[in-house]
């Protein structure tokens, strides 16, 4: 059973397009996260939701908008994609906020042409 | 100074070697310490999770935290080719809005 799943696994798109990435966790966790891993493999948090409420909102362009329809799902919508958005985006979840011990999904490799 | 510094590597060792991976940090508020393993083109996998100072052992892996020196380590005994991956340290302070801060990761290669 997959604990944290993401779709799609790969996303190739043109500059200026709008795209969404979906994430689901079946661990019963309350908290979910979006991370960006750049070409140098550095992982940086973007957003965190606890029980559908936004609790962490890092300095990311407002072209990025997360949405949590319920505590098992967290989606990421990106408007007007730019070349610099090319990266691997990881979803993660944890039992509660601030405890660490986060479980990561397999990642979505986004390439903007 | 970066909040979390990790030896950049890469690191190559023969099979069976003992591997020591290290991170230093500057934020004395960090209380939770983790090691993640990331295989190529996969998501990070939680290996070890410790709270505050001390040692924790799980099979061939031992995590060590020294809060007085702001230093954490991961030891891998009897290393195997399947241990070849990137290892990331991560840590966060307590609090609902606290963020996990990652090291840059070190790539380990275990030669058969």
PDB file of C-alpha atoms in Angstrom:
ATOM      1  CA  UNK A   1       0.000   0.000   0.000  1.00  0.00           C
ATOM      2  CA  UNK A   2       1.394   3.369  -1.024  1.00  0.00           C
ATOM      3  CA  UNK A   3       1.552   5.724   1.972  1.00  0.00           C
ATOM      4  CA  UNK A   4       1.965   9.051   0.150  1.00  0.00           C
ATOM      5  CA  UNK A   5       1.176   9.111  -3.555  1.00  0.00           C
ATOM      6  CA  UNK A   6       1.482  11.864  -6.133  1.00  0.00           C
ATOM      7  CA  UNK A   7       0.243  12.324  -9.669  1.00  0.00           C
ATOM      8  CA  UNK A   8       1.569  12.804 -12.194  1.00  0.00           C
ATOM      9  CA  UNK A   9       5.080  11.413 -11.799  1.00  0.00           C
ATOM     10  CA  UNK A  10       6.376  13.425 -14.748  1.00  0.00           C
ATOM     11  CA  UNK A  11       5.070  16.682 -16.152  1.00  0.00           C
ATOM     12  CA  UNK A  12       6.511  18.344 -19.249  1.00  0.00           C
ATOM     13  CA  UNK A  13       4.878  21.571 -20.322  1.00  0.00           C
ATOM     14  CA  UNK A  14       5.413  24.864 -22.076  1.00  0.00           C
ATOM     15  CA  UNK A  15       6.141  28.188 -20.407  1.00  0.00           C
ATOM     16  CA  UNK A  16       2.990  30.099 -19.585  1.00  0.00           C
ATOM     17  CA  UNK A  17       0.801  27.027 -19.067  1.00  0.00           C
ATOM     18  CA  UNK A  18      -1.114  26.210 -15.869  1.00  0.00           C
ATOM     19  CA  UNK A  19      -0.698  22.801 -14.267  1.00  0.00           C
ATOM     20  CA  UNK A  20      -1.726  20.909 -11.133  1.00  0.00           C
ATOM     21  CA  UNK A  21      -0.098  18.210  -9.051  1.00  0.00           C
ATOM     22  CA  UNK A  22      -2.152  15.998  -6.738  1.00  0.00           C
ATOM     23  CA  UNK A  23      -1.156  14.296  -3.516  1.00  0.00           C
ATOM     24  CA  UNK A  24      -2.901  11.773  -1.314  1.00  0.00           C
ATOM     25  CA  UNK A  25      -1.847  10.089   1.919  1.00  0.00           C
ATOM     26  CA  UNK A  26      -3.437   7.037   3.529  1.00  0.00           C
ATOM     27  CA  UNK A  27      -1.506   7.233   6.802  1.00  0.00           C
ATOM     28  CA  UNK A  28      -4.240   9.053   8.695  1.00  0.00           C
ATOM     29  CA  UNK A  29      -1.893  11.993   9.236  1.00  0.00           C
ATOM     30  CA  UNK A  30      -3.189  15.469  10.029  1.00  0.00           C
ATOM     31  CA  UNK A  31      -0.421  17.475   8.360  1.00  0.00           C
ATOM     32  CA  UNK A  32       0.697  17.642   4.749  1.00  0.00           C
ATOM     33  CA  UNK A  33       3.476  19.548   3.000  1.00  0.00           C
ATOM     34  CA  UNK A  34       4.795  20.602  -0.390  1.00  0.00           C
ATOM     35  CA  UNK A  35       8.548  20.736  -0.957  1.00  0.00           C
ATOM     36  CA  UNK A  36      10.625  21.775  -3.937  1.00  0.00           C
ATOM     37  CA  UNK A  37      13.919  20.031  -4.718  1.00  0.00           C
ATOM     38  CA  UNK A  38      16.078  21.968  -7.114  1.00  0.00           C
ATOM     39  CA  UNK A  39      18.737  20.696  -9.510  1.00  0.00           C
ATOM     40  CA  UNK A  40      21.305  20.772  -6.696  1.00  0.00           C
ATOM     41  CA  UNK A  41      19.082  18.388  -4.706  1.00  0.00           C
ATOM     42  CA  UNK A  42      18.337  20.997  -2.035  1.00  0.00           C
ATOM     43  CA  UNK A  43      14.934  20.406  -0.402  1.00  0.00           C
ATOM     44  CA  UNK A  44      12.945  23.454   0.624  1.00  0.00           C
ATOM     45  CA  UNK A  45       9.489  23.661   2.133  1.00  0.00           C
ATOM     46  CA  UNK A  46       6.834  25.621   0.276  1.00  0.00           C
ATOM     47  CA  UNK A  47       3.572  25.057   2.141  1.00  0.00           C
ATOM     48  CA  UNK A  48       2.098  23.100   5.009  1.00  0.00           C
ATOM     49  CA  UNK A  49      -1.503  22.302   5.867  1.00  0.00           C
ATOM     50  CA  UNK A  50      -2.794  20.960   9.145  1.00  0.00           C
ATOM     51  CA  UNK A  51      -6.262  19.485   8.998  1.00  0.00           C
ATOM     52  CA  UNK A  52      -7.052  21.486   5.841  1.00  0.00           C
ATOM     53  CA  UNK A  53      -5.736  24.777   7.248  1.00  0.00           C
ATOM     54  CA  UNK A  54      -2.662  26.528   5.872  1.00  0.00           C
ATOM     55  CA  UNK A  55      -0.028  26.817   8.604  1.00  0.00           C
ATOM     56  CA  UNK A  56       3.193  27.384   6.682  1.00  0.00           C
ATOM     57  CA  UNK A  57       3.398  29.598   3.628  1.00  0.00           C
ATOM     58  CA  UNK A  58       6.980  30.204   2.590  1.00  0.00           C
ATOM     59  CA  UNK A  59       8.046  32.983   0.294  1.00  0.00           C
ATOM     60  CA  UNK A  60       6.985  31.471  -2.997  1.00  0.00           C
ATOM     61  CA  UNK A  61       5.499  33.313  -5.994  1.00  0.00           C
ATOM     62  CA  UNK A  62       1.740  33.651  -5.729  1.00  0.00           C
ATOM     63  CA  UNK A  63       1.526  31.721  -8.993  1.00  0.00           C
ATOM     64  CA  UNK A  64       1.714  28.692  -6.683  1.00  0.00           C
ATOM     65  CA  UNK A  65      -1.542  27.947  -4.904  1.00  0.00           C
ATOM     66  CA  UNK A  66      -2.054  24.932  -2.657  1.00  0.00           C
ATOM     67  CA  UNK A  67      -5.454  23.521  -1.860  1.00  0.00           C
ATOM     68  CA  UNK A  68      -6.476  20.895   0.680  1.00  0.00           C
ATOM     69  CA  UNK A  69      -9.984  19.538   0.095  1.00  0.00           C
ATOM     70  CA  UNK A  70      -9.637  17.216   3.094  1.00  0.00           C
ATOM     71  CA  UNK A  71      -6.815  16.171   5.401  1.00  0.00           C
ATOM     72  CA  UNK A  72      -5.820  13.234   3.196  1.00  0.00           C
ATOM     73  CA  UNK A  73      -5.345  15.341   0.072  1.00  0.00           C
ATOM     74  CA  UNK A  74      -3.180  18.294  -0.840  1.00  0.00           C
ATOM     75  CA  UNK A  75      -2.974  19.679  -4.351  1.00  0.00           C
ATOM     76  CA  UNK A  76      -0.644  22.245  -5.869  1.00  0.00           C
ATOM     77  CA  UNK A  77      -1.732  24.447  -8.736  1.00  0.00           C
ATOM     78  CA  UNK A  78       0.843  26.474 -10.639  1.00  0.00           C
ATOM     79  CA  UNK A  79      -0.161  29.317 -12.958  1.00  0.00           C
ATOM     80  CA  UNK A  80       1.875  30.829 -15.778  1.00  0.00           C
ATOM     81  CA  UNK A  81       4.715  28.347 -15.514  1.00  0.00           C
ATOM     82  CA  UNK A  82       8.261  29.678 -15.876  1.00  0.00           C
ATOM     83  CA  UNK A  83      11.542  27.979 -16.761  1.00  0.00           C
ATOM     84  CA  UNK A  84      12.722  28.381 -13.158  1.00  0.00           C
ATOM     85  CA  UNK A  85       9.820  26.290 -11.911  1.00  0.00           C
ATOM     86  CA  UNK A  86      11.498  23.179 -13.320  1.00  0.00           C
ATOM     87  CA  UNK A  87      12.262  20.988 -10.315  1.00  0.00           C
ATOM     88  CA  UNK A  88      11.031  17.935  -8.471  1.00  0.00           C
ATOM     89  CA  UNK A  89       8.054  18.645  -6.214  1.00  0.00           C
ATOM     90  CA  UNK A  90       7.529  16.384  -3.232  1.00  0.00           C
ATOM     91  CA  UNK A  91       4.464  15.986  -1.101  1.00  0.00           C
ATOM     92  CA  UNK A  92       4.935  14.804   2.490  1.00  0.00           C
ATOM     93  CA  UNK A  93       2.803  14.118   5.531  1.00  0.00           C
ATOM     94  CA  UNK A  94       3.295  13.831   9.270  1.00  0.00           C
ATOM     95  CA  UNK A  95       1.139  12.823  12.214  1.00  0.00           C
ATOM     96  CA  UNK A  96       1.034  16.358  13.581  1.00  0.00           C
ATOM     97  CA  UNK A  97       2.681  19.673  12.776  1.00  0.00           C
ATOM     98  CA  UNK A  98       6.117  20.429  14.154  1.00  0.00           C
ATOM     99  CA  UNK A  99       7.082  16.893  15.132  1.00  0.00           C
ATOM    100  CA  UNK A 100       9.314  16.104  12.178  1.00  0.00           C
ATOM    101  CA  UNK A 101       9.276  12.510  11.021  1.00  0.00           C
ATOM    102  CA  UNK A 102       7.680  13.388   7.709  1.00  0.00           C
ATOM    103  CA  UNK A 103       6.913  10.763   5.090  1.00  0.00           C
ATOM    104  CA  UNK A 104       7.529  11.737   1.485  1.00  0.00           C
ATOM    105  CA  UNK A 105       5.814  10.841  -1.753  1.00  0.00           C
ATOM    106  CA  UNK A 106       7.724   9.713  -4.866  1.00  0.00           C
ATOM    107  CA  UNK A 107       7.888  13.215  -6.341  1.00  0.00           C
ATOM    108  CA  UNK A 108       6.660  14.940  -9.495  1.00  0.00           C
ATOM    109  CA  UNK A 109       9.390  15.905 -11.938  1.00  0.00           C
ATOM    110  CA  UNK A 110       8.271  19.117 -13.606  1.00  0.00           C
ATOM    111  CA  UNK A 111      10.055  20.301 -16.741  1.00  0.00           C
ATOM    112  CA  UNK A 112       9.091  23.653 -18.214  1.00  0.00           C
ATOM    113  CA  UNK A 113      10.212  24.183 -21.817  1.00  0.00           C
TER     114      UNK A 113
ATOM    115  CA  UNK B   1      26.390  30.692   8.292  1.00  0.00           C
ATOM    116  CA  UNK B   2      23.798  28.237   6.994  1.00  0.00           C
ATOM    117  CA  UNK B   3      21.460  26.791   9.613  1.00  0.00           C
ATOM    118  CA  UNK B   4      22.419  23.221   8.713  1.00  0.00           C
ATOM    119  CA  UNK B   5      25.759  22.249   7.201  1.00  0.00           C
ATOM    120  CA  UNK B   6      26.435  18.811   5.816  1.00  0.00           C
ATOM    121  CA  UNK B   7      29.689  17.439   4.401  1.00  0.00           C
ATOM    122  CA  UNK B   8      29.260  17.805   0.638  1.00  0.00           C
ATOM    123  CA  UNK B   9      30.854  14.534  -0.444  1.00  0.00           C
ATOM    124  CA  UNK B  10      30.591  12.461  -2.526  1.00  0.00           C
ATOM    125  CA  UNK B  11      31.763   9.562  -0.424  1.00  0.00           C
ATOM    126  CA  UNK B  12      32.921   6.212  -1.783  1.00  0.00           C
ATOM    127  CA  UNK B  13      33.644   3.249   0.504  1.00  0.00           C
ATOM    128  CA  UNK B  14      34.232  -0.497   0.025  1.00  0.00           C
ATOM    129  CA  UNK B  15      31.527  -2.953   1.001  1.00  0.00           C
ATOM    130  CA  UNK B  16      31.662  -3.794   4.701  1.00  0.00           C
ATOM    131  CA  UNK B  17      33.107  -0.440   5.755  1.00  0.00           C
ATOM    132  CA  UNK B  18      31.744   1.630   8.608  1.00  0.00           C
ATOM    133  CA  UNK B  19      30.362   4.904   7.280  1.00  0.00           C
ATOM    134  CA  UNK B  20      30.088   8.088   9.299  1.00  0.00           C
ATOM    135  CA  UNK B  21      27.896  10.922   8.013  1.00  0.00           C
ATOM    136  CA  UNK B  22      27.734  14.227   9.858  1.00  0.00           C
ATOM    137  CA  UNK B  23      25.827  17.480  10.089  1.00  0.00           C
ATOM    138  CA  UNK B  24      26.358  20.592  12.152  1.00  0.00           C
ATOM    139  CA  UNK B  25      23.753  23.209  12.908  1.00  0.00           C
ATOM    140  CA  UNK B  26      23.578  26.670  14.371  1.00  0.00           C
ATOM    141  CA  UNK B  27      20.006  26.931  15.708  1.00  0.00           C
ATOM    142  CA  UNK B  28      19.987  25.824  19.346  1.00  0.00           C
ATOM    143  CA  UNK B  29      16.178  25.580  19.213  1.00  0.00           C
ATOM    144  CA  UNK B  30      16.328  22.433  17.056  1.00  0.00           C
ATOM    145  CA  UNK B  31      14.904  19.525  19.033  1.00  0.00           C
ATOM    146  CA  UNK B  32      13.943  16.891  16.477  1.00  0.00           C
ATOM    147  CA  UNK B  33      16.616  15.313  14.302  1.00  0.00           C
ATOM    148  CA  UNK B  34      16.170  13.047  11.323  1.00  0.00           C
ATOM    149  CA  UNK B  35      18.137  11.211   8.707  1.00  0.00           C
ATOM    150  CA  UNK B  36      16.618  10.553   5.321  1.00  0.00           C
ATOM    151  CA  UNK B  37      17.862   8.285   2.552  1.00  0.00           C
ATOM    152  CA  UNK B  38      17.062   9.199  -1.036  1.00  0.00           C
ATOM    153  CA  UNK B  39      17.687   6.838  -3.910  1.00  0.00           C
ATOM    154  CA  UNK B  40      18.091   8.325  -7.363  1.00  0.00           C
ATOM    155  CA  UNK B  41      14.757   9.579  -8.751  1.00  0.00           C
ATOM    156  CA  UNK B  42      12.864   8.579  -5.595  1.00  0.00           C
ATOM    157  CA  UNK B  43      11.408  10.444  -2.637  1.00  0.00           C
ATOM    158  CA  UNK B  44      13.335  10.812   0.639  1.00  0.00           C
ATOM    159  CA  UNK B  45      12.759   7.889   2.996  1.00  0.00           C
ATOM    160  CA  UNK B  46      12.799   8.452   6.751  1.00  0.00           C
ATOM    161  CA  UNK B  47      15.623   6.357   8.232  1.00  0.00           C
ATOM    162  CA  UNK B  48      16.069   7.617  11.765  1.00  0.00           C
ATOM    163  CA  UNK B  49      14.180  10.041  13.984  1.00  0.00           C
ATOM    164  CA  UNK B  50      15.534  11.191  17.330  1.00  0.00           C
ATOM    165  CA  UNK B  51      14.470  13.732  19.878  1.00  0.00           C
ATOM    166  CA  UNK B  52      17.131  15.757  21.694  1.00  0.00           C
ATOM    167  CA  UNK B  53      20.577  14.363  22.608  1.00  0.00           C
ATOM    168  CA  UNK B  54      21.601  10.721  22.690  1.00  0.00           C
ATOM    169  CA  UNK B  55      21.974   7.651  20.526  1.00  0.00           C
ATOM    170  CA  UNK B  56      19.439   5.568  18.674  1.00  0.00           C
ATOM    171  CA  UNK B  57      20.170   2.258  16.994  1.00  0.00           C
ATOM    172  CA  UNK B  58      18.177   0.469  14.308  1.00  0.00           C
ATOM    173  CA  UNK B  59      19.846  -2.546  12.772  1.00  0.00           C
ATOM    174  CA  UNK B  60      23.039  -1.429  11.041  1.00  0.00           C
ATOM    175  CA  UNK B  61      22.205   2.252  11.549  1.00  0.00           C
ATOM    176  CA  UNK B  62      23.005   4.386  14.584  1.00  0.00           C
ATOM    177  CA  UNK B  63      21.992   8.027  14.919  1.00  0.00           C
ATOM    178  CA  UNK B  64      23.833  10.209  17.380  1.00  0.00           C
ATOM    179  CA  UNK B  65      22.883  13.702  18.545  1.00  0.00           C
ATOM    180  CA  UNK B  66      25.161  15.974  20.561  1.00  0.00           C
ATOM    181  CA  UNK B  67      23.219  19.134  21.297  1.00  0.00           C
ATOM    182  CA  UNK B  68      26.059  20.723  23.253  1.00  0.00           C
ATOM    183  CA  UNK B  69      28.238  20.626  20.131  1.00  0.00           C
ATOM    184  CA  UNK B  70      25.312  21.105  17.716  1.00  0.00           C
ATOM    185  CA  UNK B  71      26.432  18.012  15.856  1.00  0.00           C
ATOM    186  CA  UNK B  72      24.573  14.963  14.603  1.00  0.00           C
ATOM    187  CA  UNK B  73      25.892  11.789  13.018  1.00  0.00           C
ATOM    188  CA  UNK B  74      24.648   8.713  11.237  1.00  0.00           C
ATOM    189  CA  UNK B  75      26.767   5.583  11.386  1.00  0.00           C
ATOM    190  CA  UNK B  76      26.241   2.705   8.977  1.00  0.00           C
ATOM    191  CA  UNK B  77      27.888  -0.569   9.948  1.00  0.00           C
ATOM    192  CA  UNK B  78      28.771  -3.322   7.464  1.00  0.00           C
ATOM    193  CA  UNK B  79      27.830  -1.069   4.553  1.00  0.00           C
ATOM    194  CA  UNK B  80      26.214  -2.726   1.536  1.00  0.00           C
ATOM    195  CA  UNK B  81      25.966  -1.689  -2.124  1.00  0.00           C
ATOM    196  CA  UNK B  82      22.241  -1.208  -1.487  1.00  0.00           C
ATOM    197  CA  UNK B  83      23.159   1.608   0.930  1.00  0.00           C
ATOM    198  CA  UNK B  84      24.367   3.655  -2.065  1.00  0.00           C
ATOM    199  CA  UNK B  85      22.117   6.719  -2.015  1.00  0.00           C
ATOM    200  CA  UNK B  86      22.006  10.350  -0.963  1.00  0.00           C
ATOM    201  CA  UNK B  87      21.674  10.879   2.785  1.00  0.00           C
ATOM    202  CA  UNK B  88      20.066  14.043   4.094  1.00  0.00           C
ATOM    203  CA  UNK B  89      20.008  15.261   7.654  1.00  0.00           C
ATOM    204  CA  UNK B  90      16.986  17.285   8.744  1.00  0.00           C
ATOM    205  CA  UNK B  91      15.934  18.989  11.928  1.00  0.00           C
ATOM    206  CA  UNK B  92      13.305  21.292  13.361  1.00  0.00           C
ATOM    207  CA  UNK B  93      12.459  23.147  16.547  1.00  0.00           C
ATOM    208  CA  UNK B  94       9.250  22.352  18.444  1.00  0.00           C
ATOM    209  CA  UNK B  95       6.083  24.225  17.544  1.00  0.00           C
ATOM    210  CA  UNK B  96       3.172  23.744  15.206  1.00  0.00           C
ATOM    211  CA  UNK B  97       4.551  26.179  12.649  1.00  0.00           C
ATOM    212  CA  UNK B  98       8.106  24.887  12.766  1.00  0.00           C
ATOM    213  CA  UNK B  99       9.756  23.959   9.505  1.00  0.00           C
ATOM    214  CA  UNK B 100      12.040  21.081   8.727  1.00  0.00           C
ATOM    215  CA  UNK B 101      15.468  22.362   7.672  1.00  0.00           C
ATOM    216  CA  UNK B 102      17.465  19.989   5.511  1.00  0.00           C
ATOM    217  CA  UNK B 103      21.161  19.644   4.903  1.00  0.00           C
ATOM    218  CA  UNK B 104      22.255  19.598   1.274  1.00  0.00           C
ATOM    219  CA  UNK B 105      22.777  15.837   1.316  1.00  0.00           C
ATOM    220  CA  UNK B 106      25.792  13.633   0.762  1.00  0.00           C
ATOM    221  CA  UNK B 107      25.956  10.978  -1.942  1.00  0.00           C
ATOM    222  CA  UNK B 108      27.327   7.671  -0.703  1.00  0.00           C
ATOM    223  CA  UNK B 109      28.600   4.962  -2.997  1.00  0.00           C
ATOM    224  CA  UNK B 110      29.397   1.514  -1.563  1.00  0.00           C
ATOM    225  CA  UNK B 111      31.684  -0.436  -3.877  1.00  0.00           C
ATOM    226  CA  UNK B 112      31.175  -4.243  -4.042  1.00  0.00           C
TER     227      UNK B 112
END
